[in-house]
Amino acid sequence: NSKLRHVEKDVLIPQIMRDRAKELCSDKVQAFTKCCQETGFLMVVKCRQENAALKDCLVGYYTDPSFYEECKAEYLKQREEYRATGIKKKRQKLPSN
């Protein structure tokens, strides 16, 4: 049964998309984080280039229909496993800095 509820379409699948996009854009996330840590209060002005690169990368994934379908398939697989076993598996995340 691949019919999706409202919360699955609007919350759970986008959460998977955000997590995966952050992993795929990890080099830009690290560059932006490093810039912010080095500049302190002036990060709004000094890190514009890194912020723009990060936004472009993330928005590129968020607006890609094939990426949405990949994440939807991943969610459906997780949901199927949960319904079969009753055990929820957490996605492994990359360690954050």
Backbone as XML, in Angstrom:
<?xml version="1.0"?>
<chain id="A" units="angstrom">
  <residue number="1" name="ASN">
    <atom name="N" x="0.849" y="-1.178" z="0.000"/>
    <atom name="CA" x="0.000" y="0.000" z="0.000"/>
    <atom name="C" x="0.896" y="1.243" z="0.000"/>
  </residue>
  <residue number="2" name="SER">
    <atom name="N" x="0.918" y="1.960" z="-1.106"/>
    <atom name="CA" x="1.800" y="3.127" z="-1.205"/>
    <atom name="C" x="1.038" y="4.442" z="-1.104"/>
  </residue>
  <residue number="3" name="LYS">
    <atom name="N" x="-0.186" y="4.407" z="-0.602"/>
    <atom name="CA" x="-0.945" y="5.631" z="-0.418"/>
    <atom name="C" x="-0.374" y="6.395" z="0.780"/>
  </residue>
  <residue number="4" name="LEU">
    <atom name="N" x="-0.171" y="7.687" z="0.607"/>
    <atom name="CA" x="0.468" y="8.497" z="1.647"/>
    <atom name="C" x="-0.541" y="9.397" z="2.347"/>
  </residue>
  <residue number="5" name="ARG">
    <atom name="N" x="-0.377" y="9.509" z="3.652"/>
    <atom name="CA" x="-1.193" y="10.439" z="4.431"/>
    <atom name="C" x="-0.599" y="11.840" z="4.290"/>
  </residue>
  <residue number="6" name="HIS">
    <atom name="N" x="-1.383" y="12.817" z="4.691"/>
    <atom name="CA" x="-0.966" y="14.225" z="4.621"/>
    <atom name="C" x="0.352" y="14.453" z="5.366"/>
  </residue>
  <residue number="7" name="VAL">
    <atom name="N" x="0.462" y="13.931" z="6.578"/>
    <atom name="CA" x="1.659" y="14.145" z="7.395"/>
    <atom name="C" x="2.882" y="13.483" z="6.753"/>
  </residue>
  <residue number="8" name="GLU">
    <atom name="N" x="2.677" y="12.379" z="6.069"/>
    <atom name="CA" x="3.800" y="11.707" z="5.413"/>
    <atom name="C" x="4.313" y="12.551" z="4.244"/>
  </residue>
  <residue number="9" name="LYS">
    <atom name="N" x="3.388" y="13.078" z="3.445"/>
    <atom name="CA" x="3.781" y="13.892" z="2.285"/>
    <atom name="C" x="4.409" y="15.227" z="2.680"/>
  </residue>
  <residue number="10" name="ASP">
    <atom name="N" x="3.831" y="15.856" z="3.699"/>
    <atom name="CA" x="4.233" y="17.223" z="4.035"/>
    <atom name="C" x="5.266" y="17.332" z="5.142"/>
  </residue>
  <residue number="11" name="VAL">
    <atom name="N" x="5.499" y="16.262" z="5.917"/>
    <atom name="CA" x="6.432" y="16.346" z="7.035"/>
    <atom name="C" x="7.528" y="15.289" z="6.955"/>
  </residue>
  <residue number="12" name="LEU">
    <atom name="N" x="7.138" y="14.039" z="6.896"/>
    <atom name="CA" x="8.112" y="12.961" z="7.020"/>
    <atom name="C" x="9.032" y="12.834" z="5.802"/>
  </residue>
  <residue number="13" name="ILE">
    <atom name="N" x="8.477" y="12.880" z="4.608"/>
    <atom name="CA" x="9.321" y="12.782" z="3.408"/>
    <atom name="C" x="10.208" y="14.024" z="3.266"/>
  </residue>
  <residue number="14" name="PRO">
    <atom name="N" x="9.679" y="15.244" z="3.460"/>
    <atom name="CA" x="10.580" y="16.412" z="3.424"/>
    <atom name="C" x="11.696" y="16.361" z="4.465"/>
  </residue>
  <residue number="15" name="GLN">
    <atom name="N" x="11.437" y="15.745" z="5.627"/>
    <atom name="CA" x="12.495" y="15.603" z="6.629"/>
    <atom name="C" x="13.615" y="14.710" z="6.097"/>
  </residue>
  <residue number="16" name="ILE">
    <atom name="N" x="13.256" y="13.614" z="5.431"/>
    <atom name="CA" x="14.263" y="12.750" z="4.817"/>
    <atom name="C" x="15.022" y="13.525" z="3.746"/>
  </residue>
  <residue number="17" name="MET">
    <atom name="N" x="14.303" y="14.330" z="2.971"/>
    <atom name="CA" x="14.948" y="15.132" z="1.932"/>
    <atom name="C" x="15.961" y="16.099" z="2.539"/>
  </residue>
  <residue number="18" name="ARG">
    <atom name="N" x="15.581" y="16.766" z="3.624"/>
    <atom name="CA" x="16.502" y="17.719" z="4.275"/>
    <atom name="C" x="17.742" y="17.006" z="4.783"/>
  </residue>
  <residue number="19" name="ASP">
    <atom name="N" x="17.548" y="15.870" z="5.447"/>
    <atom name="CA" x="18.690" y="15.129" z="5.986"/>
    <atom name="C" x="19.632" y="14.667" z="4.882"/>
  </residue>
  <residue number="20" name="ARG">
    <atom name="N" x="19.071" y="14.116" z="3.820"/>
    <atom name="CA" x="19.910" y="13.612" z="2.723"/>
    <atom name="C" x="20.589" y="14.758" z="1.977"/>
  </residue>
  <residue number="21" name="ALA">
    <atom name="N" x="19.875" y="15.885" z="1.792"/>
    <atom name="CA" x="20.471" y="17.034" z="1.105"/>
    <atom name="C" x="21.636" y="17.596" z="1.917"/>
  </residue>
  <residue number="22" name="LYS">
    <atom name="N" x="21.503" y="17.630" z="3.238"/>
    <atom name="CA" x="22.607" y="18.104" z="4.086"/>
    <atom name="C" x="23.816" y="17.186" z="3.959"/>
  </residue>
  <residue number="23" name="GLU">
    <atom name="N" x="23.564" y="15.882" z="3.853"/>
    <atom name="CA" x="24.667" y="14.940" z="3.668"/>
    <atom name="C" x="25.333" y="15.154" z="2.309"/>
  </residue>
  <residue number="24" name="LEU">
    <atom name="N" x="24.514" y="15.344" z="1.273"/>
    <atom name="CA" x="25.049" y="15.502" z="-0.076"/>
    <atom name="C" x="25.745" y="16.855" z="-0.274"/>
  </residue>
  <residue number="25" name="CYS">
    <atom name="N" x="25.352" y="17.852" z="0.503"/>
    <atom name="CA" x="25.964" y="19.181" z="0.424"/>
    <atom name="C" x="26.920" y="19.407" z="1.599"/>
  </residue>
  <residue number="26" name="SER">
    <atom name="N" x="27.445" y="18.346" z="2.166"/>
    <atom name="CA" x="28.227" y="18.473" z="3.395"/>
    <atom name="C" x="29.451" y="19.368" z="3.241"/>
  </residue>
  <residue number="27" name="ASP">
    <atom name="N" x="30.068" y="19.395" z="2.056"/>
    <atom name="CA" x="31.231" y="20.271" z="1.861"/>
    <atom name="C" x="30.842" y="21.739" z="1.996"/>
  </residue>
  <residue number="28" name="LYS">
    <atom name="N" x="29.662" y="22.107" z="1.484"/>
    <atom name="CA" x="29.203" y="23.494" z="1.579"/>
    <atom name="C" x="28.740" y="23.826" z="2.994"/>
  </residue>
  <residue number="29" name="VAL">
    <atom name="N" x="28.155" y="22.847" z="3.678"/>
    <atom name="CA" x="27.755" y="23.035" z="5.080"/>
    <atom name="C" x="28.997" y="23.303" z="5.920"/>
  </residue>
  <residue number="30" name="GLN">
    <atom name="N" x="30.050" y="22.511" z="5.698"/>
    <atom name="CA" x="31.288" y="22.685" z="6.466"/>
    <atom name="C" x="31.945" y="24.026" z="6.158"/>
  </residue>
  <residue number="31" name="ALA">
    <atom name="N" x="31.937" y="24.438" z="4.886"/>
    <atom name="CA" x="32.538" y="25.723" z="4.522"/>
    <atom name="C" x="31.794" y="26.878" z="5.203"/>
  </residue>
  <residue number="32" name="PHE">
    <atom name="N" x="30.456" y="26.820" z="5.195"/>
    <atom name="CA" x="29.660" y="27.870" z="5.829"/>
    <atom name="C" x="29.880" y="27.875" z="7.342"/>
  </residue>
  <residue number="33" name="THR">
    <atom name="N" x="29.912" y="26.698" z="7.958"/>
    <atom name="CA" x="30.134" y="26.590" z="9.401"/>
    <atom name="C" x="31.498" y="27.152" z="9.777"/>
  </residue>
  <residue number="34" name="LYS">
    <atom name="N" x="32.508" y="26.796" z="9.006"/>
    <atom name="CA" x="33.862" y="27.279" z="9.280"/>
    <atom name="C" x="33.919" y="28.801" z="9.180"/>
  </residue>
  <residue number="35" name="CYS">
    <atom name="N" x="33.308" y="29.346" z="8.131"/>
    <atom name="CA" x="33.284" y="30.797" z="7.941"/>
    <atom name="C" x="32.607" y="31.481" z="9.128"/>
  </residue>
  <residue number="36" name="CYS">
    <atom name="N" x="31.474" y="30.944" z="9.563"/>
    <atom name="CA" x="30.736" y="31.538" z="10.681"/>
    <atom name="C" x="31.553" y="31.488" z="11.975"/>
  </residue>
  <residue number="37" name="GLN">
    <atom name="N" x="32.242" y="30.385" z="12.194"/>
    <atom name="CA" x="33.035" y="30.256" z="13.412"/>
    <atom name="C" x="34.219" y="31.217" z="13.404"/>
  </residue>
  <residue number="38" name="GLU">
    <atom name="N" x="34.789" y="31.458" z="12.237"/>
    <atom name="CA" x="35.960" y="32.341" z="12.147"/>
    <atom name="C" x="35.609" y="33.807" z="12.235"/>
  </residue>
  <residue number="39" name="THR">
    <atom name="N" x="34.421" y="34.194" z="11.784"/>
    <atom name="CA" x="34.098" y="35.620" z="11.707"/>
    <atom name="C" x="33.247" y="36.141" z="12.846"/>
  </residue>
  <residue number="40" name="GLY">
    <atom name="N" x="32.561" y="35.278" z="13.569"/>
    <atom name="CA" x="31.771" y="35.735" z="14.709"/>
    <atom name="C" x="30.585" y="36.584" z="14.294"/>
  </residue>
  <residue number="41" name="PHE">
    <atom name="N" x="30.485" y="37.792" z="14.862"/>
    <atom name="CA" x="29.320" y="38.651" z="14.628"/>
    <atom name="C" x="29.211" y="39.150" z="13.198"/>
  </residue>
  <residue number="42" name="LEU">
    <atom name="N" x="30.306" y="39.203" z="12.482"/>
    <atom name="CA" x="30.278" y="39.724" z="11.112"/>
    <atom name="C" x="29.914" y="38.661" z="10.083"/>
  </residue>
  <residue number="43" name="MET">
    <atom name="N" x="29.457" y="37.487" z="10.549"/>
    <atom name="CA" x="29.172" y="36.390" z="9.623"/>
    <atom name="C" x="28.095" y="36.751" z="8.603"/>
  </residue>
  <residue number="44" name="VAL">
    <atom name="N" x="27.150" y="37.610" z="8.970"/>
    <atom name="CA" x="26.085" y="37.993" z="8.047"/>
    <atom name="C" x="26.677" y="38.646" z="6.802"/>
  </residue>
  <residue number="45" name="VAL">
    <atom name="N" x="27.701" y="39.442" z="6.991"/>
    <atom name="CA" x="28.318" y="40.155" z="5.876"/>
    <atom name="C" x="29.409" y="39.315" z="5.203"/>
  </residue>
  <residue number="46" name="LYS">
    <atom name="N" x="30.251" y="38.697" z="5.998"/>
    <atom name="CA" x="31.441" y="38.029" z="5.461"/>
    <atom name="C" x="31.175" y="36.657" z="4.849"/>
  </residue>
  <residue number="47" name="CYS">
    <atom name="N" x="30.095" y="35.996" z="5.223"/>
    <atom name="CA" x="29.847" y="34.622" z="4.760"/>
    <atom name="C" x="28.737" y="34.540" z="3.714"/>
  </residue>
  <residue number="48" name="ARG">
    <atom name="N" x="28.466" y="35.638" z="3.041"/>
    <atom name="CA" x="27.396" y="35.640" z="2.036"/>
    <atom name="C" x="27.658" y="34.639" z="0.918"/>
  </residue>
  <residue number="49" name="GLN">
    <atom name="N" x="28.880" y="34.568" z="0.462"/>
    <atom name="CA" x="29.221" y="33.672" z="-0.649"/>
    <atom name="C" x="29.000" y="32.205" z="-0.249"/>
  </residue>
  <residue number="50" name="GLU">
    <atom name="N" x="29.468" y="31.826" z="0.943"/>
    <atom name="CA" x="29.293" y="30.450" z="1.419"/>
    <atom name="C" x="27.821" y="30.133" z="1.650"/>
  </residue>
  <residue number="51" name="ASN">
    <atom name="N" x="27.077" y="31.120" z="2.189"/>
    <atom name="CA" x="25.653" y="30.931" z="2.426"/>
    <atom name="C" x="24.903" y="30.752" z="1.111"/>
  </residue>
  <residue number="52" name="ALA">
    <atom name="N" x="25.242" y="31.540" z="0.113"/>
    <atom name="CA" x="24.590" y="31.427" z="-1.196"/>
    <atom name="C" x="24.877" y="30.071" z="-1.833"/>
  </residue>
  <residue number="53" name="ALA">
    <atom name="N" x="26.119" y="29.599" z="-1.733"/>
    <atom name="CA" x="26.480" y="28.298" z="-2.292"/>
    <atom name="C" x="25.711" y="27.180" z="-1.586"/>
  </residue>
  <residue number="54" name="LEU">
    <atom name="N" x="25.590" y="27.276" z="-0.268"/>
    <atom name="CA" x="24.856" y="26.274" z="0.506"/>
    <atom name="C" x="23.382" y="26.280" z="0.112"/>
  </residue>
  <residue number="55" name="LYS">
    <atom name="N" x="22.782" y="27.463" z="0.023"/>
    <atom name="CA" x="21.372" y="27.572" z="-0.362"/>
    <atom name="C" x="21.135" y="26.990" z="-1.742"/>
  </residue>
  <residue number="56" name="ASP">
    <atom name="N" x="22.005" y="27.319" z="-2.692"/>
    <atom name="CA" x="21.852" y="26.807" z="-4.058"/>
    <atom name="C" x="21.892" y="25.285" z="-4.079"/>
  </residue>
  <residue number="57" name="CYS">
    <atom name="N" x="22.817" y="24.720" z="-3.330"/>
    <atom name="CA" x="22.941" y="23.261" z="-3.276"/>
    <atom name="C" x="21.682" y="22.635" z="-2.681"/>
  </residue>
  <residue number="58" name="LEU">
    <atom name="N" x="21.236" y="23.142" z="-1.539"/>
    <atom name="CA" x="20.072" y="22.570" z="-0.871"/>
    <atom name="C" x="18.796" y="22.744" z="-1.693"/>
  </residue>
  <residue number="59" name="VAL">
    <atom name="N" x="18.579" y="23.934" z="-2.229"/>
    <atom name="CA" x="17.376" y="24.198" z="-3.020"/>
    <atom name="C" x="17.366" y="23.342" z="-4.287"/>
  </residue>
  <residue number="60" name="GLY">
    <atom name="N" x="18.543" y="23.102" z="-4.847"/>
    <atom name="CA" x="18.631" y="22.230" z="-6.015"/>
    <atom name="C" x="18.081" y="20.846" z="-5.712"/>
  </residue>
  <residue number="61" name="TYR">
    <atom name="N" x="18.393" y="20.317" z="-4.542"/>
    <atom name="CA" x="17.871" y="19.007" z="-4.156"/>
    <atom name="C" x="16.389" y="19.079" z="-3.783"/>
  </residue>
  <residue number="62" name="TYR">
    <atom name="N" x="15.986" y="20.138" z="-3.051"/>
    <atom name="CA" x="14.597" y="20.242" z="-2.611"/>
    <atom name="C" x="13.628" y="20.343" z="-3.788"/>
  </residue>
  <residue number="63" name="THR">
    <atom name="N" x="14.059" y="20.935" z="-4.881"/>
    <atom name="CA" x="13.161" y="21.147" z="-6.019"/>
    <atom name="C" x="13.280" y="20.071" z="-7.093"/>
  </residue>
  <residue number="64" name="ASP">
    <atom name="N" x="14.124" y="19.083" z="-6.887"/>
    <atom name="CA" x="14.335" y="18.022" z="-7.868"/>
    <atom name="C" x="13.284" y="16.920" z="-7.680"/>
  </residue>
  <residue number="65" name="PRO">
    <atom name="N" x="12.385" y="16.735" z="-8.657"/>
    <atom name="CA" x="11.335" y="15.714" z="-8.512"/>
    <atom name="C" x="11.889" y="14.293" z="-8.377"/>
  </residue>
  <residue number="66" name="SER">
    <atom name="N" x="12.988" y="13.992" z="-9.038"/>
    <atom name="CA" x="13.542" y="12.646" z="-8.938"/>
    <atom name="C" x="14.121" y="12.406" z="-7.535"/>
  </residue>
  <residue number="67" name="PHE">
    <atom name="N" x="14.678" y="13.447" z="-6.920"/>
    <atom name="CA" x="15.182" y="13.335" z="-5.553"/>
    <atom name="C" x="14.017" y="13.090" z="-4.588"/>
  </residue>
  <residue number="68" name="TYR">
    <atom name="N" x="12.897" y="13.772" z="-4.829"/>
    <atom name="CA" x="11.698" y="13.555" z="-4.009"/>
    <atom name="C" x="11.248" y="12.097" z="-4.120"/>
  </residue>
  <residue number="69" name="GLU">
    <atom name="N" x="11.225" y="11.577" z="-5.331"/>
    <atom name="CA" x="10.795" y="10.191" z="-5.532"/>
    <atom name="C" x="11.739" y="9.207" z="-4.844"/>
  </residue>
  <residue number="70" name="GLU">
    <atom name="N" x="13.051" y="9.491" z="-4.868"/>
    <atom name="CA" x="14.024" y="8.650" z="-4.157"/>
    <atom name="C" x="13.718" y="8.624" z="-2.658"/>
  </residue>
  <residue number="71" name="CYS">
    <atom name="N" x="13.489" y="9.810" z="-2.098"/>
    <atom name="CA" x="13.221" y="9.915" z="-0.664"/>
    <atom name="C" x="11.873" y="9.292" z="-0.313"/>
  </residue>
  <residue number="72" name="LYS">
    <atom name="N" x="10.908" y="9.428" z="-1.214"/>
    <atom name="CA" x="9.604" y="8.806" z="-1.009"/>
    <atom name="C" x="9.753" y="7.289" z="-0.983"/>
  </residue>
  <residue number="73" name="ALA">
    <atom name="N" x="10.546" y="6.735" z="-1.909"/>
    <atom name="CA" x="10.779" y="5.296" z="-1.950"/>
    <atom name="C" x="11.481" y="4.829" z="-0.671"/>
  </residue>
  <residue number="74" name="GLU">
    <atom name="N" x="12.439" y="5.629" z="-0.197"/>
    <atom name="CA" x="13.138" y="5.294" z="1.049"/>
    <atom name="C" x="12.160" y="5.285" z="2.221"/>
  </residue>
  <residue number="75" name="TYR">
    <atom name="N" x="11.289" y="6.298" z="2.272"/>
    <atom name="CA" x="10.294" y="6.357" z="3.345"/>
    <atom name="C" x="9.358" y="5.153" z="3.288"/>
  </residue>
  <residue number="76" name="LEU">
    <atom name="N" x="8.868" y="4.815" z="2.092"/>
    <atom name="CA" x="7.951" y="3.681" z="1.951"/>
    <atom name="C" x="8.616" y="2.376" z="2.380"/>
  </residue>
  <residue number="77" name="LYS">
    <atom name="N" x="9.900" y="2.248" z="2.085"/>
    <atom name="CA" x="10.639" y="1.058" z="2.507"/>
    <atom name="C" x="10.715" y="1.004" z="4.032"/>
  </residue>
  <residue number="78" name="GLN">
    <atom name="N" x="11.038" y="2.142" z="4.660"/>
    <atom name="CA" x="11.104" y="2.203" z="6.129"/>
    <atom name="C" x="9.743" y="1.889" z="6.743"/>
  </residue>
  <residue number="79" name="ARG">
    <atom name="N" x="8.693" y="2.439" z="6.139"/>
    <atom name="CA" x="7.341" y="2.218" z="6.653"/>
    <atom name="C" x="6.955" y="0.743" z="6.535"/>
  </residue>
  <residue number="80" name="GLU">
    <atom name="N" x="7.309" y="0.141" z="5.416"/>
    <atom name="CA" x="7.017" y="-1.281" z="5.203"/>
    <atom name="C" x="7.746" y="-2.154" z="6.227"/>
  </residue>
  <residue number="81" name="GLU">
    <atom name="N" x="9.031" y="-1.843" z="6.471"/>
    <atom name="CA" x="9.806" y="-2.582" z="7.470"/>
    <atom name="C" x="9.182" y="-2.440" z="8.856"/>
  </residue>
  <residue number="82" name="TYR">
    <atom name="N" x="8.785" y="-1.208" z="9.179"/>
    <atom name="CA" x="8.186" y="-0.970" z="10.488"/>
    <atom name="C" x="6.888" y="-1.752" z="10.641"/>
  </residue>
  <residue number="83" name="ARG">
    <atom name="N" x="6.066" y="-1.739" z="9.616"/>
    <atom name="CA" x="4.787" y="-2.454" z="9.689"/>
    <atom name="C" x="4.995" y="-3.962" z="9.782"/>
  </residue>
  <residue number="84" name="ALA">
    <atom name="N" x="6.072" y="-4.462" z="9.175"/>
    <atom name="CA" x="6.344" y="-5.905" z="9.215"/>
    <atom name="C" x="6.942" y="-6.328" z="10.553"/>
  </residue>
  <residue number="85" name="THR">
    <atom name="N" x="7.838" y="-5.497" z="11.108"/>
    <atom name="CA" x="8.565" y="-5.904" z="12.313"/>
    <atom name="C" x="8.093" y="-5.210" z="13.583"/>
  </residue>
  <residue number="86" name="GLY">
    <atom name="N" x="7.553" y="-4.016" z="13.450"/>
    <atom name="CA" x="7.166" y="-3.250" z="14.628"/>
    <atom name="C" x="8.327" y="-2.525" z="15.270"/>
  </residue>
  <residue number="87" name="ILE">
    <atom name="N" x="9.494" y="-2.582" z="14.621"/>
    <atom name="CA" x="10.696" y="-1.933" z="15.155"/>
    <atom name="C" x="11.058" y="-0.768" z="14.242"/>
  </residue>
  <residue number="88" name="LYS">
    <atom name="N" x="11.145" y="0.413" z="14.845"/>
    <atom name="CA" x="11.481" y="1.597" z="14.070"/>
    <atom name="C" x="12.992" y="1.729" z="13.971"/>
  </residue>
  <residue number="89" name="LYS">
    <atom name="N" x="13.488" y="1.894" z="12.746"/>
    <atom name="CA" x="14.924" y="2.094" z="12.542"/>
    <atom name="C" x="15.192" y="3.573" z="12.371"/>
  </residue>
  <residue number="90" name="LYS">
    <atom name="N" x="16.216" y="4.044" z="13.064"/>
    <atom name="CA" x="16.619" y="5.433" z="12.900"/>
    <atom name="C" x="17.619" y="5.527" z="11.768"/>
  </residue>
  <residue number="91" name="ARG">
    <atom name="N" x="17.521" y="6.612" z="11.021"/>
    <atom name="CA" x="18.490" y="6.855" z="9.953"/>
    <atom name="C" x="19.807" y="7.217" z="10.573"/>
  </residue>
  <residue number="92" name="GLN">
    <atom name="N" x="20.870" y="6.677" z="10.019"/>
    <atom name="CA" x="22.192" y="7.015" z="10.515"/>
    <atom name="C" x="22.566" y="8.391" z="9.966"/>
  </residue>
  <residue number="93" name="LYS">
    <atom name="N" x="22.932" y="9.289" z="10.857"/>
    <atom name="CA" x="23.295" y="10.641" z="10.448"/>
    <atom name="C" x="24.798" y="10.819" z="10.559"/>
  </residue>
  <residue number="94" name="LEU">
    <atom name="N" x="25.301" y="11.729" z="9.752"/>
    <atom name="CA" x="26.701" y="12.076" z="9.840"/>
    <atom name="C" x="26.942" y="12.861" z="11.125"/>
  </residue>
  <residue number="95" name="PRO">
    <atom name="N" x="28.083" y="12.690" z="11.760"/>
    <atom name="CA" x="28.356" y="13.474" z="12.970"/>
    <atom name="C" x="28.457" y="14.949" z="12.625"/>
  </residue>
  <residue number="96" name="SER">
    <atom name="N" x="27.850" y="15.790" z="13.446"/>
    <atom name="CA" x="27.903" y="17.230" z="13.195"/>
    <atom name="C" x="29.059" y="17.840" z="13.968"/>
  </residue>
  <residue number="97" name="ASN">
    <atom name="N" x="29.526" y="18.984" z="13.470"/>
    <atom name="CA" x="30.673" y="19.654" z="14.111"/>
    <atom name="C" x="30.202" y="20.554" z="15.212"/>
  </residue>
</chain>
